[in-house]
């Protein structure tokens, strides 16, 4: 089956959950899924849930956790670069039909990786792999290179009223 490049971006809720929903659907169809998470580190509830599908979904984290705005540390950059190498390896292995790069847009925005790094991955994508790139602030060049782009547009979000991420709903 021909694979396409999808981007979920925008400032509204739903980017990560859309990617996870797609992973669930892919599992139901017998596909194998690789999820590489930039920036994030830790036991989000989805990581715990995905362990139940460990025969079909592989999740790896390439981040050292969220860092405050400013210049990323060499350690942060090194971890992201390791992730890029790993993604290239995984993509070339032919083992996975769906590859999700969580928060890759944000990693590029923060300077952990470059937009060109993501474009290179898109360029190297085998025909039968579906590639999903998530995160706010997708670069124009990535949008141009993708086949499907959805912008989650926030109309209203309780975060703005001070409701931080809740267990089982946002994390
Ligand atoms: P979900 O994982 O629920 O699908 P998402 O992937 O679209 O959401 P992210 O951009 O990854 O959302 O945001 C992660 C977290 O950032 C949110 O769970 C929320 O707690 C927090 N956040 C900070 N500012 C905002 C904002 N303006 N609107 C929404 N969430 C925000
Ligand atoms: Mg997210």
Short mmCIF file of C-alpha atoms and ligand atoms in Angstrom, two decimals:
data_model
loop_
_atom_site.label_atom_id
_atom_site.label_comp_id
_atom_site.label_asym_id
_atom_site.label_seq_id
_atom_site.Cartn_x
_atom_site.Cartn_y
_atom_site.Cartn_z
CA UNK A 1 0.00 0.00 0.00
CA UNK A 2 1.28 3.45 -0.90
CA UNK A 3 2.19 5.56 2.13
CA UNK A 4 1.78 9.31 2.45
CA UNK A 5 3.15 12.09 4.63
CA UNK A 6 0.75 13.55 7.19
CA UNK A 7 1.21 16.57 9.45
CA UNK A 8 -0.89 17.40 12.52
CA UNK A 9 -0.14 20.91 13.68
CA UNK A 10 -1.84 23.97 15.16
CA UNK A 11 -2.44 25.25 18.67
CA UNK A 12 -5.60 23.29 19.49
CA UNK A 13 -5.95 19.99 21.29
CA UNK A 14 -5.79 16.80 19.26
CA UNK A 15 -2.41 16.40 17.56
CA UNK A 16 -0.98 13.66 19.74
CA UNK A 17 -4.34 11.98 20.24
CA UNK A 18 -4.95 11.93 16.47
CA UNK A 19 -1.59 10.25 15.94
CA UNK A 20 -2.37 7.72 18.67
CA UNK A 21 -5.78 7.05 17.17
CA UNK A 22 -4.14 6.34 13.83
CA UNK A 23 -1.67 3.98 15.54
CA UNK A 24 -4.60 2.11 17.09
CA UNK A 25 -6.32 1.78 13.73
CA UNK A 26 -3.09 0.60 12.10
CA UNK A 27 -2.67 -2.08 14.77
CA UNK A 28 -6.18 -3.31 14.06
CA UNK A 29 -5.18 -3.74 10.43
CA UNK A 30 -2.11 -5.76 11.38
CA UNK A 31 0.40 -3.02 10.63
CA UNK A 32 3.53 -2.35 12.63
CA UNK A 33 3.99 1.10 14.12
CA UNK A 34 7.05 3.03 15.29
CA UNK A 35 6.54 6.12 17.45
CA UNK A 36 9.55 8.35 18.04
CA UNK A 37 8.97 11.15 20.52
CA UNK A 38 11.10 14.25 20.48
CA UNK A 39 11.26 16.52 23.54
CA UNK A 40 9.00 14.33 25.67
CA UNK A 41 10.36 12.12 28.36
CA UNK A 42 8.36 10.17 30.85
CA UNK A 43 5.46 7.95 31.59
CA UNK A 44 2.61 9.55 29.72
CA UNK A 45 -0.48 7.35 30.04
CA UNK A 46 -0.32 6.49 26.34
CA UNK A 47 3.13 4.98 26.83
CA UNK A 48 1.69 2.67 29.48
CA UNK A 49 -1.25 1.75 27.27
CA UNK A 50 0.89 1.13 24.20
CA UNK A 51 2.91 -1.48 26.10
CA UNK A 52 -0.09 -3.76 25.67
CA UNK A 53 0.58 -3.62 21.94
CA UNK A 54 4.32 -4.15 22.21
CA UNK A 55 4.21 -6.84 19.52
CA UNK A 56 3.06 -4.22 17.01
CA UNK A 57 4.00 -0.79 18.40
CA UNK A 58 7.50 0.31 19.30
CA UNK A 59 7.82 3.59 21.19
CA UNK A 60 11.14 5.38 21.75
CA UNK A 61 11.82 8.75 23.38
CA UNK A 62 14.54 11.00 22.05
CA UNK A 63 14.04 13.87 24.45
CA UNK A 64 15.29 14.77 27.88
CA UNK A 65 12.00 16.37 28.88
CA UNK A 66 10.61 19.82 28.31
CA UNK A 67 13.07 22.63 28.75
CA UNK A 68 12.43 26.28 29.26
CA UNK A 69 12.58 28.58 26.28
CA UNK A 70 16.06 29.57 25.30
CA UNK A 71 18.89 27.78 23.65
CA UNK A 72 18.83 23.99 23.88
CA UNK A 73 21.76 22.43 25.67
CA UNK A 74 24.31 20.25 23.82
CA UNK A 75 22.80 17.24 25.65
CA UNK A 76 19.35 18.07 24.33
CA UNK A 77 20.67 18.43 20.80
CA UNK A 78 22.70 15.22 21.02
CA UNK A 79 19.62 13.29 22.17
CA UNK A 80 17.56 14.65 19.27
CA UNK A 81 20.31 13.85 16.76
CA UNK A 82 20.47 10.29 18.06
CA UNK A 83 16.73 10.16 17.44
CA UNK A 84 17.20 11.24 13.83
CA UNK A 85 19.74 8.49 13.24
CA UNK A 86 17.40 5.98 14.84
CA UNK A 87 14.47 7.09 12.66
CA UNK A 88 16.55 6.71 9.50
CA UNK A 89 17.53 3.21 10.62
CA UNK A 90 13.96 2.24 11.50
CA UNK A 91 12.60 3.67 8.25
CA UNK A 92 15.13 1.77 6.16
CA UNK A 93 14.50 -1.50 8.04
CA UNK A 94 11.21 -2.11 6.26
CA UNK A 95 9.76 -3.37 9.55
CA UNK A 96 7.25 -0.59 10.11
CA UNK A 97 4.40 0.59 7.91
CA UNK A 98 3.47 3.58 10.10
CA UNK A 99 6.10 5.90 11.57
CA UNK A 100 5.04 8.75 13.85
CA UNK A 101 7.44 11.56 14.72
CA UNK A 102 5.87 13.13 17.78
CA UNK A 103 6.69 16.80 18.39
CA UNK A 104 9.20 16.86 15.52
CA UNK A 105 7.83 20.27 14.48
CA UNK A 106 8.52 21.65 17.93
CA UNK A 107 11.98 20.07 17.98
CA UNK A 108 12.77 21.95 14.76
CA UNK A 109 11.25 25.16 16.08
CA UNK A 110 13.41 24.95 19.21
CA UNK A 111 16.56 24.22 17.23
CA UNK A 112 17.09 20.65 18.45
CA UNK A 113 16.96 19.47 14.86
CA UNK A 114 16.52 21.41 11.63
CA UNK A 115 13.62 21.63 9.21
CA UNK A 116 16.02 20.19 6.66
CA UNK A 117 16.50 17.12 8.88
CA UNK A 118 12.75 16.47 8.68
CA UNK A 119 12.70 17.13 4.93
CA UNK A 120 15.52 14.62 4.52
CA UNK A 121 13.45 12.00 6.37
CA UNK A 122 10.46 12.76 4.13
CA UNK A 123 12.74 12.45 1.10
CA UNK A 124 14.11 9.09 2.28
CA UNK A 125 10.68 7.64 3.10
CA UNK A 126 10.09 4.30 1.39
CA UNK A 127 6.95 4.28 -0.79
CA UNK A 128 5.07 1.89 1.47
CA UNK A 129 5.63 3.78 4.74
CA UNK A 130 3.07 6.22 6.14
CA UNK A 131 4.88 9.05 7.94
CA UNK A 132 3.12 11.27 10.49
CA UNK A 133 4.73 14.42 11.88
CA UNK A 134 3.10 16.17 14.81
CA UNK A 135 3.60 19.33 16.82
CA UNK A 136 2.74 23.01 16.79
CA UNK A 137 4.50 25.43 14.46
CA UNK A 138 4.98 23.16 11.45
CA UNK A 139 7.34 24.92 9.09
CA UNK A 140 6.01 26.11 5.73
CA UNK A 141 8.52 23.84 3.98
CA UNK A 142 7.26 20.76 5.82
CA UNK A 143 3.65 21.69 5.04
CA UNK A 144 4.62 22.01 1.37
CA UNK A 145 6.34 18.62 1.38
CA UNK A 146 3.42 16.79 3.07
CA UNK A 147 0.43 15.13 1.37
CA UNK A 148 -2.04 15.77 4.20
CA UNK A 149 -1.94 18.61 6.70
CA UNK A 150 -4.48 19.15 9.46
CA UNK A 151 -4.38 22.21 11.65
CA UNK A 152 -5.95 21.74 15.07
CA UNK A 153 -7.25 25.23 15.64
CA UNK A 154 -8.04 26.17 19.21
CA UNK A 155 -11.45 27.77 19.52
CA UNK A 156 -11.45 27.44 23.30
CA UNK A 157 -9.16 25.61 25.71
CA UNK A 158 -9.46 25.27 29.48
CA UNK A 159 -5.66 25.61 29.66
CA UNK A 160 -6.23 29.34 29.19
CA UNK A 161 -8.34 29.30 32.37
CA UNK A 162 -5.52 27.65 34.26
CA UNK A 163 -6.45 23.97 33.84
CA UNK A 164 -3.14 22.22 33.35
CA UNK A 165 -2.61 18.80 31.77
CA UNK A 166 -4.73 16.14 33.51
CA UNK A 167 -3.88 12.48 33.93
CA UNK A 168 -5.70 10.31 31.41
CA UNK A 169 -6.92 13.32 29.40
CA UNK A 170 -3.79 15.22 28.39
CA UNK A 171 -1.06 13.07 29.85
P1 LIG B 1 -3.41 16.02 22.88
O1 LIG B 1 -2.21 15.25 23.39
O2 LIG B 1 -4.44 16.15 23.94
O3 LIG B 1 -3.92 15.51 21.58
P2 LIG B 1 -1.89 18.06 21.54
O4 LIG B 1 -0.92 17.01 21.20
O5 LIG B 1 -2.65 18.68 20.42
O6 LIG B 1 -2.93 17.51 22.61
P3 LIG B 1 0.30 19.71 22.56
O7 LIG B 1 0.59 20.85 21.66
O8 LIG B 1 1.20 18.53 22.48
O9 LIG B 1 -1.23 19.23 22.38
O10 LIG B 1 0.22 20.29 24.03
C1 LIG B 1 0.62 19.60 25.17
C2 LIG B 1 0.09 20.30 26.41
O11 LIG B 1 0.41 21.67 26.43
C3 LIG B 1 -1.41 20.31 26.56
O12 LIG B 1 -1.86 19.11 27.11
C4 LIG B 1 -1.67 21.48 27.52
O13 LIG B 1 -1.69 21.06 28.85
C5 LIG B 1 -0.49 22.39 27.28
N1 LIG B 1 -0.81 23.69 26.67
C6 LIG B 1 -0.12 24.80 26.84
N2 LIG B 1 -0.67 25.86 26.21
C7 LIG B 1 -1.74 25.43 25.59
C8 LIG B 1 -2.72 26.06 24.76
N3 LIG B 1 -2.73 27.36 24.47
N4 LIG B 1 -3.69 25.29 24.25
C9 LIG B 1 -3.69 23.98 24.51
N5 LIG B 1 -2.81 23.34 25.30
C10 LIG B 1 -1.83 24.05 25.86
MG1 LIG B 2 1.05 16.70 21.61
#
